[in-house]
Every structure is written in structure tokens, then in C-alpha cells.
Amino acid sequence: MGNRLLSALLASAALVATAGFAEAKTVIHVMHQGDPGWVKAYGDVATRFEAANPDVDIEMIYAPHDAYNEKFSAAVMAKQLPDIMELDAPFLANYVWSGYLQPVKPLIDKDLLDDMTDSNIAQGTYPIDKDLYAIGLTDSSVVLYGNKKYLEAIGARIPKSVDDAWTREEFEGYLEKLSKLEGVKWPIDTFRGYGIKTEWITYAYGPLLESAGCDLIDRKTWKASGTLDGEACVKALTMMQDWVKKGWVVPTSSGTNQFYAEGQPAALAMGGHWFYAEASAAMKDNIVVMPLPKIGDKGVSPNGTWIWGISATSENPEIAGKFLSFLLKDKEYREYAKTQSAYPGLKSFAAESPLYAEGGPLAVAFEQASKTAIARPPHPAYPTITSAFMQAVDKIFNGGDAQEALTAAAKKIDEDIEDNAGYPPFDEQQ
């Protein structure tokens, strides 16, 4: 199979090279991201698939997580799309609209399609034709982690379900009390250290703002001006800026984990489900998992993760679908996913995952999926929407004027949509 950990920088060369010497086999190129553990898991599945299908060679093409979309764009420009690509769910509408993906229903085993959760179907479905273009073993969510010792010290109420989430008044009151508690350097880690090169800010902060009545764009008119720079968003971002000014939030310079780091200097963490495995190993019974706070009248949480699609240009879509079906059913891959507290996107995987079952430590995260999860805007302009929004939030957190930053972001989004004539047929949805 050759080297599975090909650098993304060598991807184009690898695609050309393999085409020359693998004529005796059907070569399926799989572009993906992930940390070393996931990369190994994918590679091991490829090895097992090749053993079961000796006429097929699986070439894994690795692209770094924070540069994945740029590397994908390079593959598009070079007209060398892989057969299978891992893609971040909110970008799906853009990929389908651009003609990069093909429907996967005819290519994936029916029992897997029937096994998908509603949220998994939603993250892989193109809103225009309602067809399924991607599938995954997993989905995702963000919860509020708490240091039990600190919360008990300030007498905080610990919610047990989504319906019991902290209100804004409770949340800010606890942040203030924690800021004065001995041992706590920062009341909350919102993982500002992830920066603006990933989806983190839009994915994790967006729901808090939506809870406060804000949104990144009007989802009926597909106009950002008047919504993203409206009163609700300005007030919500000003609220979060105030948390930063008061020193309640772990700064970017302090890295990506101060919650269970040595000394546990952060009392709370607004973290992804994937955070649980390491946090619980470090904190044992001192960790509590709570729903995201309800800033306004409704609770909101994120969903969507990295899922698998088959490119429209694949010359062997049936074999690509066969590999994806093999991957999603692979027992050892599923076992690894469980060790990473992977969030179930298949009903059978949920049944195998006691973390998310009723009474499980992450049950409240799974409860959010059915009660408060709202997908990021499913529009072809999403790459511009998220980029403009993240840059605005970064400016605001660094002391910028909220109205000014959000107005600039809204203008940039609307200009992109206008430059693309409304991304027809999305313009007809108004």
C-alpha cells in the first residue's frame, strides 16, 4: 500500500505516481485529517480492507486539520480530487453546490443508511435536493465541563439535564464567584487557543449567541446584514467581550487546556465531547458534565463533524462506497472510536457506547442532540460566513468594537453571496 501518512504537500505527486505503478489494482485515494490515533485507525482499516479485497489498493492522503480546506482547494485546482474525502459537515453545501460530491445512497450498504441517527442524516444532506451526500460513524456536541470541587465551594447548582441548564444570570454569577475562589486562575476555558484557523469559534460560540437571539445569517433571506450586525448579536458579543475583559476567560496565549492541566487553574471548560476521555482520566470523579448554559429564552448546542463523501469525479464510486461501508462497520475502528468518547452518529454505535446511554457520563451531551442542536447555516457561502464571523469575534475578544466588527463581517458575507448571484438555486429559497 505504500506510505499511509503521506504529507498533504506531497498529495498531488502521490496521486500521479500511484497512477503509474498500480495498474494491476484499482486504486482508491482517501483524503482525510485527524490526530495520529485516528490516522492509525484509518490506516489499519485500509490494511484489513486490502486483505479482504486483494485487487484494491487504498492510498490514504493525510492533510492537517487546520489546513484541510486549503489543501482540498489545492486538489480541486489541480483537478486531482480523491475518490473519498473526509469533510467538515458545514462545508457540505458548498462542496455539493460546487459539484465536488455525488449522492452516496446508491453506494453505501442499506443497513448502514437505516442505522443513521436523524442528526447524522441532517449533517450529510444537501438542503436543495434533500439527497444524502456524506455519512459518518459519528456526530458531535459541546458541553460545559465543571470542576466539582470548585463548584461545590461556591455552592453552584449542578444541572442534570438539558431542561435544567444554567440561565445567563446563574452562569455569570458563578463565573464571578469562581473568579474570586482560591485556586482558580480563570473561571472558564473556552479554548481560545484553537485560534481562527479551525471551525471552533463558529462551532462552539455560535450556539451561545443563537441562544441569546443572534445568528450568523438570516436563514430565510440569506442576508447577513441586519442579522449578524443586529442588536441581538452586538449585545451577545459585547457580553462575551466583557467576560474576557474581566479576566474570566483563559487567554489564547495559555494554550488549549487549562481545565485539567497541572493545578487545574480553570474551573469550567466549554469543550467538545472528545475532551471527555482525557479530562476524566486526569480528574476522575472531580469532573462533572453539564449542558451548555441558556443565555436567552432557549438552549442551543452545536452538531456536525467530519464525515465521509465520495467525489463526483471518482472513476470507481462503487468500490469507494464498498470501502466506506467496510470502514463504518469495522469492529476495531469502532472500538478505537469508543476510547475517544466518539459521539454516536449510528444507532448501533450508540447502543455500543455506554458513555452516552441514559445515566452515562455524557448522556446530557446526547440529550442536546435531540433537544437543542442547531446546525450551522447550510449554504454554499458557509466558508465565507464562518471566516468572516471568526475574524469578527477575534477582533472583539481583542478589544475591538462589536458593532463595527460585526458590520464588516456581515458586509463581507453579503458581498460574497451577491458576487455569486445568490448561489442559485439558494436565491430562490427566499
Coordinates of C-alpha atoms in Angstrom, one line a residue:
M1 CA 0.0 0.0 0.0
G2 CA 3.0 2.3 0.4
N3 CA 3.3 5.0 2.9
R4 CA -0.1 5.8 4.5
L5 CA 1.0 9.0 6.2
L6 CA 1.6 11.0 3.1
S7 CA 2.1 14.7 3.7
A8 CA -0.6 16.8 2.1
L9 CA 2.2 18.7 0.4
L10 CA 3.0 15.5 -1.4
A11 CA -0.6 14.6 -2.2
S12 CA -0.5 15.7 -5.8
A13 CA 2.7 13.9 -6.5
A14 CA 1.4 10.8 -4.8
L15 CA -1.7 10.7 -6.9
V16 CA 0.3 10.9 -10.1
A17 CA 2.9 8.4 -9.0
T18 CA 0.4 5.7 -7.9
A19 CA -1.5 6.0 -11.1
G20 CA 1.6 4.8 -12.9
F21 CA 2.6 1.7 -11.0
A22 CA -0.7 0.4 -9.7
E23 CA -2.3 -0.5 -13.0
A24 CA -2.9 -4.1 -11.9
K25 CA -5.0 -2.9 -9.0
T26 CA -7.9 -0.5 -8.6
V27 CA -6.5 2.4 -6.5
I28 CA -8.9 4.3 -4.2
H29 CA -7.5 7.6 -2.8
V30 CA -8.8 8.6 0.5
M31 CA -8.1 12.2 1.8
H32 CA -8.5 12.7 5.5
Q33 CA -7.4 14.6 8.6
G34 CA -7.2 13.6 12.2
D35 CA -4.7 13.2 15.0
P36 CA -2.2 10.3 15.0
G37 CA -4.5 7.9 16.7
W38 CA -7.3 8.4 14.2
V39 CA -4.7 8.3 11.3
K40 CA -3.5 4.9 12.5
A41 CA -7.1 3.7 12.9
Y42 CA -7.9 4.6 9.3
G43 CA -4.7 3.0 8.0
D44 CA -5.4 -0.2 9.9
V45 CA -8.9 -0.4 8.3
A46 CA -7.3 0.2 4.9
T47 CA -5.0 -2.7 5.5
R48 CA -7.8 -5.0 6.5
F49 CA -9.9 -4.0 3.5
E50 CA -7.0 -4.7 1.2
A51 CA -6.6 -8.1 2.8
A52 CA -10.2 -8.9 2.1
N53 CA -10.1 -7.3 -1.4
P54 CA -6.6 -8.0 -2.9
D55 CA -7.5 -6.3 -6.2
V56 CA -7.8 -2.9 -4.5
D57 CA -5.1 -0.6 -3.2
I58 CA -6.2 2.1 -0.7
E59 CA -4.0 5.2 -0.6
M60 CA -4.5 7.3 2.4
I61 CA -3.7 11.0 1.9
Y62 CA -3.3 13.0 5.1
A63 CA -4.0 16.7 5.3
P64 CA -3.5 18.6 8.6
H65 CA -6.8 19.5 10.4
D66 CA -6.2 23.3 10.5
A67 CA -5.1 23.4 6.8
Y68 CA -7.5 20.8 5.4
N69 CA -9.7 23.1 3.4
E70 CA -6.8 24.9 1.8
K71 CA -5.3 21.5 0.8
F72 CA -8.7 20.4 -0.5
S73 CA -8.9 23.6 -2.6
A74 CA -5.4 22.8 -4.0
A75 CA -6.6 19.3 -5.0
V76 CA -9.6 21.0 -6.8
M77 CA -7.3 23.4 -8.6
A78 CA -5.1 20.5 -9.7
K79 CA -8.2 18.6 -10.8
Q80 CA -7.0 15.7 -8.6
L81 CA -9.9 15.1 -6.2
P82 CA -9.5 11.9 -4.2
D83 CA -12.2 9.2 -4.6
I84 CA -13.2 9.6 -1.0
M85 CA -12.8 12.7 1.1
E86 CA -13.4 13.5 4.7
L87 CA -15.2 16.8 5.0
D88 CA -16.4 19.0 7.8
A89 CA -20.2 18.8 7.7
P90 CA -21.0 22.6 7.5
F91 CA -19.0 22.8 4.3
L92 CA -21.1 20.1 2.6
A93 CA -23.5 22.5 0.9
N94 CA -20.5 24.4 -0.6
Y95 CA -19.0 21.1 -1.9
V96 CA -22.2 19.8 -3.4
W97 CA -23.1 23.2 -4.9
S98 CA -19.6 23.3 -6.5
G99 CA -20.1 19.8 -8.0
Y100 CA -17.5 18.0 -6.0
L101 CA -19.6 15.3 -4.4
Q102 CA -22.1 12.7 -5.6
P103 CA -25.1 11.2 -3.7
V104 CA -24.0 8.2 -1.6
K105 CA -27.3 6.4 -1.0
P106 CA -26.8 4.0 -4.0
L107 CA -23.2 3.3 -2.9
I108 CA -23.4 2.6 0.8
D109 CA -24.8 -0.6 2.4
K110 CA -28.5 -0.1 3.1
D111 CA -28.3 -1.4 6.7
L112 CA -25.9 1.5 7.4
L113 CA -28.2 4.0 5.9
D114 CA -31.0 2.7 8.0
D115 CA -28.7 2.9 11.0
M116 CA -28.1 6.6 10.8
T117 CA -29.4 9.0 13.5
D118 CA -31.5 11.9 12.4
S119 CA -28.7 14.3 13.3
N120 CA -26.2 12.3 11.1
I121 CA -28.7 12.3 8.2
A122 CA -29.1 16.1 8.7
Q123 CA -25.3 16.8 8.6
G124 CA -24.9 14.8 5.4
T125 CA -27.9 16.1 3.5
Y126 CA -27.9 18.9 0.9
P127 CA -30.8 21.2 1.6
I128 CA -31.8 21.8 -2.1
D129 CA -32.4 18.2 -3.3
K130 CA -32.6 16.6 0.1
D131 CA -30.3 13.9 -1.0
L132 CA -27.6 12.3 1.2
Y133 CA -24.0 13.2 0.2
A134 CA -22.0 12.0 3.2
I135 CA -22.1 9.6 6.1
G136 CA -20.1 9.1 9.3
L137 CA -19.8 6.9 12.3
T138 CA -20.0 9.9 14.5
D139 CA -21.6 13.3 15.1
S140 CA -20.6 15.9 17.7
S141 CA -21.6 18.3 20.5
V142 CA -20.1 20.7 23.0
V143 CA -20.9 20.7 26.7
L144 CA -20.0 22.6 29.8
Y145 CA -17.4 20.7 31.9
G146 CA -17.0 21.6 35.6
N147 CA -14.5 21.1 38.4
K148 CA -16.7 19.5 41.1
K149 CA -14.5 20.7 43.9
Y150 CA -14.7 24.4 42.8
L151 CA -18.4 24.3 42.0
E152 CA -19.2 22.8 45.5
A153 CA -17.0 25.5 47.1
I154 CA -19.2 28.3 45.6
G155 CA -22.5 26.4 46.2
A156 CA -23.2 26.2 42.4
R157 CA -26.3 24.2 41.3
I158 CA -25.2 21.3 39.0
P159 CA -27.7 20.7 36.2
K160 CA -28.6 17.1 35.4
S161 CA -30.3 17.6 32.1
V162 CA -30.8 20.0 29.2
D163 CA -34.0 21.2 30.7
D164 CA -32.1 22.1 33.8
A165 CA -29.4 24.2 32.2
W166 CA -28.0 27.3 33.9
T167 CA -29.6 30.6 33.0
R168 CA -27.4 33.5 31.9
E169 CA -27.8 35.0 35.4
E170 CA -26.6 31.8 37.1
F171 CA -23.8 31.4 34.6
E172 CA -22.4 34.9 35.0
G173 CA -23.0 34.8 38.8
Y174 CA -20.9 31.6 39.1
L175 CA -18.2 33.0 36.8
E176 CA -17.9 36.0 39.1
K177 CA -17.8 33.8 42.3
L178 CA -15.2 31.4 40.7
S179 CA -13.0 34.4 39.8
K180 CA -12.6 35.1 43.5
L181 CA -12.1 31.5 44.6
E182 CA -8.7 30.4 45.8
G183 CA -7.0 28.0 43.3
V184 CA -8.9 29.3 40.3
K185 CA -6.9 31.4 38.0
W186 CA -9.6 31.6 35.3
P187 CA -13.3 30.8 35.8
I188 CA -13.6 29.2 32.3
D189 CA -11.6 27.9 29.4
T190 CA -13.4 28.5 26.1
F191 CA -10.4 27.2 24.1
R192 CA -9.4 30.4 22.6
G193 CA -6.1 28.7 21.9
Y194 CA -7.7 26.9 19.0
G195 CA -7.5 30.2 17.1
I196 CA -9.3 31.2 14.0
K197 CA -7.9 28.5 11.6
T198 CA -10.3 25.9 12.7
E199 CA -14.1 25.8 13.0
W200 CA -14.0 26.2 16.7
I201 CA -15.3 29.7 17.2
T202 CA -18.3 29.3 14.9
Y203 CA -19.0 25.8 16.1
A204 CA -18.7 26.4 19.8
Y205 CA -19.5 30.1 20.3
G206 CA -22.2 30.3 17.7
P207 CA -24.8 28.3 19.8
L208 CA -24.3 30.7 22.8
L209 CA -25.0 33.6 20.6
E210 CA -28.0 31.9 19.0
S211 CA -29.3 31.2 22.5
A212 CA -29.2 34.9 23.0
G213 CA -31.3 35.6 19.9
C214 CA -28.4 36.1 17.4
D215 CA -27.5 34.2 14.2
L216 CA -24.8 34.3 11.6
I217 CA -27.2 35.0 8.8
D218 CA -30.9 35.2 8.2
R219 CA -31.7 31.6 7.2
K220 CA -34.7 32.6 5.0
T221 CA -33.4 35.6 3.1
W222 CA -29.8 34.5 3.3
K223 CA -28.7 38.1 4.2
A224 CA -26.2 38.7 7.0
S225 CA -26.7 42.5 7.2
G226 CA -29.5 43.2 9.7
T227 CA -28.9 39.9 11.5
L228 CA -25.2 39.3 12.2
D229 CA -24.8 43.0 12.9
G230 CA -28.2 43.4 14.5
E231 CA -28.8 44.4 18.1
A232 CA -29.0 40.8 19.5
C233 CA -25.6 39.8 18.1
V234 CA -24.0 43.1 19.2
K235 CA -25.3 42.6 22.7
A236 CA -24.3 38.9 22.8
L237 CA -20.7 39.6 21.6
T238 CA -20.4 42.5 23.9
M239 CA -21.4 40.2 26.7
M240 CA -18.6 37.7 25.8
Q241 CA -16.1 40.5 25.4
D242 CA -17.0 41.6 28.9
W243 CA -16.1 38.1 30.2
V244 CA -12.7 38.5 28.5
K245 CA -12.1 42.0 29.9
K246 CA -12.8 40.8 33.4
G247 CA -10.2 38.1 33.1
W248 CA -12.7 35.3 33.3
V249 CA -11.7 33.5 30.1
V250 CA -8.4 31.6 29.6
P251 CA -6.4 33.7 27.1
T252 CA -5.2 32.5 23.7
S253 CA -1.6 32.6 24.9
S254 CA -2.3 29.9 27.6
G255 CA -2.8 27.1 25.1
T256 CA -5.7 24.7 24.6
N257 CA -6.3 23.2 28.0
Q258 CA -6.2 24.8 31.4
F259 CA -9.1 22.8 32.8
Y260 CA -7.4 19.5 33.7
A261 CA -3.8 20.8 33.3
E262 CA -1.5 20.6 36.3
G263 CA -3.1 22.5 39.1
Q264 CA -6.4 22.7 37.3
P265 CA -6.4 26.5 37.1
A266 CA -9.6 26.8 35.0
A267 CA -12.9 25.9 36.9
L268 CA -15.1 25.4 33.9
A269 CA -14.5 24.4 30.3
M270 CA -16.7 24.8 27.3
G271 CA -15.4 21.8 25.4
G272 CA -16.2 19.2 22.8
H273 CA -17.3 15.6 23.6
W274 CA -13.8 14.5 22.5
F275 CA -12.4 16.4 25.5
Y276 CA -14.0 14.0 28.0
A277 CA -11.7 11.0 27.6
E278 CA -8.5 12.8 28.6
A279 CA -10.3 15.1 31.1
S280 CA -11.9 12.2 33.0
A281 CA -8.7 10.2 33.1
A282 CA -7.0 13.2 34.7
M283 CA -9.7 14.3 37.1
K284 CA -11.5 11.1 38.0
D285 CA -14.7 11.8 40.0
N286 CA -13.9 15.5 40.1
I287 CA -15.3 16.2 36.7
V288 CA -19.0 17.0 36.0
V289 CA -20.6 17.3 32.6
M290 CA -23.4 19.8 32.2
P291 CA -25.5 21.2 29.3
L292 CA -24.4 24.5 27.7
P293 CA -26.0 27.4 29.6
K294 CA -29.2 29.0 28.3
I295 CA -28.2 32.6 27.6
G296 CA -31.6 33.7 26.3
D297 CA -35.0 32.1 26.0
K298 CA -33.8 28.8 24.5
G299 CA -30.9 26.5 24.9
V300 CA -28.8 25.9 21.7
S301 CA -26.0 23.4 21.1
P302 CA -23.9 22.5 18.0
N303 CA -23.8 19.4 15.9
G304 CA -21.9 18.2 12.8
T305 CA -18.5 16.7 12.5
W306 CA -16.1 15.3 9.9
I307 CA -17.9 12.8 7.7
W308 CA -17.2 10.9 4.5
G309 CA -18.2 11.7 1.0
I310 CA -17.4 10.3 -2.5
S311 CA -16.2 12.7 -5.1
A312 CA -18.2 13.3 -8.3
T313 CA -15.1 12.6 -10.3
S314 CA -14.3 9.2 -8.8
E315 CA -13.9 6.6 -11.5
N316 CA -14.7 3.8 -9.1
P317 CA -17.6 5.0 -6.9
E318 CA -18.9 1.5 -6.2
I319 CA -15.6 0.4 -4.8
A320 CA -15.3 3.7 -2.8
G321 CA -18.7 3.0 -1.4
K322 CA -17.7 -0.5 -0.6
F323 CA -14.7 0.8 1.4
L324 CA -16.7 3.3 3.3
S325 CA -19.3 0.6 4.2
F326 CA -16.4 -1.6 5.4
L327 CA -14.9 1.3 7.4
L328 CA -18.2 2.1 9.2
K329 CA -18.8 -1.5 10.2
D330 CA -15.2 -2.3 11.2
K331 CA -15.1 -3.5 14.8
E332 CA -11.6 -2.4 15.6
Y333 CA -12.3 1.1 14.2
R334 CA -15.4 1.3 16.4
E335 CA -13.5 0.2 19.4
Y336 CA -11.0 2.9 18.9
A337 CA -13.7 5.5 18.4
K338 CA -15.2 4.4 21.8
T339 CA -11.8 5.1 23.5
Q340 CA -12.0 8.7 22.1
S341 CA -15.6 9.2 23.6
A342 CA -16.8 9.5 20.0
Y343 CA -20.3 10.9 19.7
P344 CA -22.7 8.4 18.1
G345 CA -23.9 9.0 14.6
L346 CA -25.2 5.4 14.0
K347 CA -27.8 3.9 16.3
S348 CA -25.9 0.6 16.6
F349 CA -22.8 2.6 17.7
A350 CA -24.9 4.5 20.3
A351 CA -26.0 1.1 21.6
E352 CA -22.4 0.1 22.0
S353 CA -21.4 3.4 23.8
P354 CA -22.3 3.4 27.5
L355 CA -20.9 6.9 27.8
Y356 CA -24.0 8.3 26.0
A357 CA -26.7 5.9 27.3
E358 CA -29.1 7.2 29.9
G359 CA -27.2 7.6 33.2
G360 CA -23.9 7.7 31.3
P361 CA -21.4 10.5 32.0
L362 CA -22.1 12.1 28.6
A363 CA -25.8 11.4 28.4
V364 CA -26.5 15.1 28.7
A365 CA -24.4 15.6 25.5
F366 CA -26.5 13.1 23.6
E367 CA -29.7 14.7 25.0
Q368 CA -28.6 18.0 23.5
A369 CA -28.7 16.4 20.0
S370 CA -32.4 15.8 20.1
K371 CA -33.4 18.9 22.1
T372 CA -31.1 21.9 21.4
A373 CA -28.8 21.1 18.5
I374 CA -28.9 23.6 15.6
A375 CA -26.8 23.1 12.5
R376 CA -24.5 25.8 11.2
P377 CA -26.1 27.6 8.2
P378 CA -26.3 25.1 5.3
H379 CA -25.4 27.4 2.5
P380 CA -22.7 27.4 -0.2
A381 CA -21.4 30.7 1.2
Y382 CA -20.6 29.0 4.5
P383 CA -16.8 29.2 4.1
T384 CA -17.1 33.0 3.9
I385 CA -19.7 33.1 6.6
T386 CA -17.6 31.2 9.1
S387 CA -14.3 33.0 8.2
A388 CA -15.9 36.5 8.5
F389 CA -17.6 35.6 11.8
M390 CA -14.4 34.1 13.3
Q391 CA -12.4 37.2 12.4
A392 CA -15.0 39.5 13.9
V393 CA -15.1 37.5 17.1
D394 CA -11.3 37.5 17.3
K395 CA -11.3 41.3 16.9
I396 CA -14.0 41.8 19.6
F397 CA -12.2 39.5 22.1
N398 CA -9.1 41.5 21.5
G399 CA -10.8 44.8 22.4
G400 CA -12.4 45.8 19.1
D401 CA -15.8 47.5 18.8
A402 CA -18.5 44.8 18.4
Q403 CA -20.8 46.8 16.2
E404 CA -18.0 47.7 13.8
A405 CA -16.6 44.2 13.6
L406 CA -19.9 42.5 13.0
T407 CA -21.0 45.1 10.4
A408 CA -17.8 44.5 8.5
A409 CA -18.4 40.7 8.7
A410 CA -22.0 41.0 7.6
K411 CA -20.9 43.2 4.6
K412 CA -18.3 40.6 3.6
I413 CA -20.8 37.8 3.7
D414 CA -23.4 39.6 1.7
E415 CA -20.8 40.7 -0.9
D416 CA -19.8 37.1 -1.4
I417 CA -23.4 36.0 -1.9
E418 CA -24.0 38.9 -4.3
D419 CA -20.8 38.1 -6.2
N420 CA -22.2 34.6 -6.8
A421 CA -25.6 35.8 -7.9
G422 CA -27.2 34.5 -4.8
Y423 CA -25.8 31.0 -5.3
P424 CA -28.7 29.7 -7.3
P425 CA -30.9 27.9 -6.6
F426 CA -30.4 29.1 -3.0
D427 CA -31.6 32.5 -4.0
E428 CA -35.0 31.0 -4.8
Q429 CA -35.5 29.9 -1.2
Q430 CA -36.3 33.5 -0.1

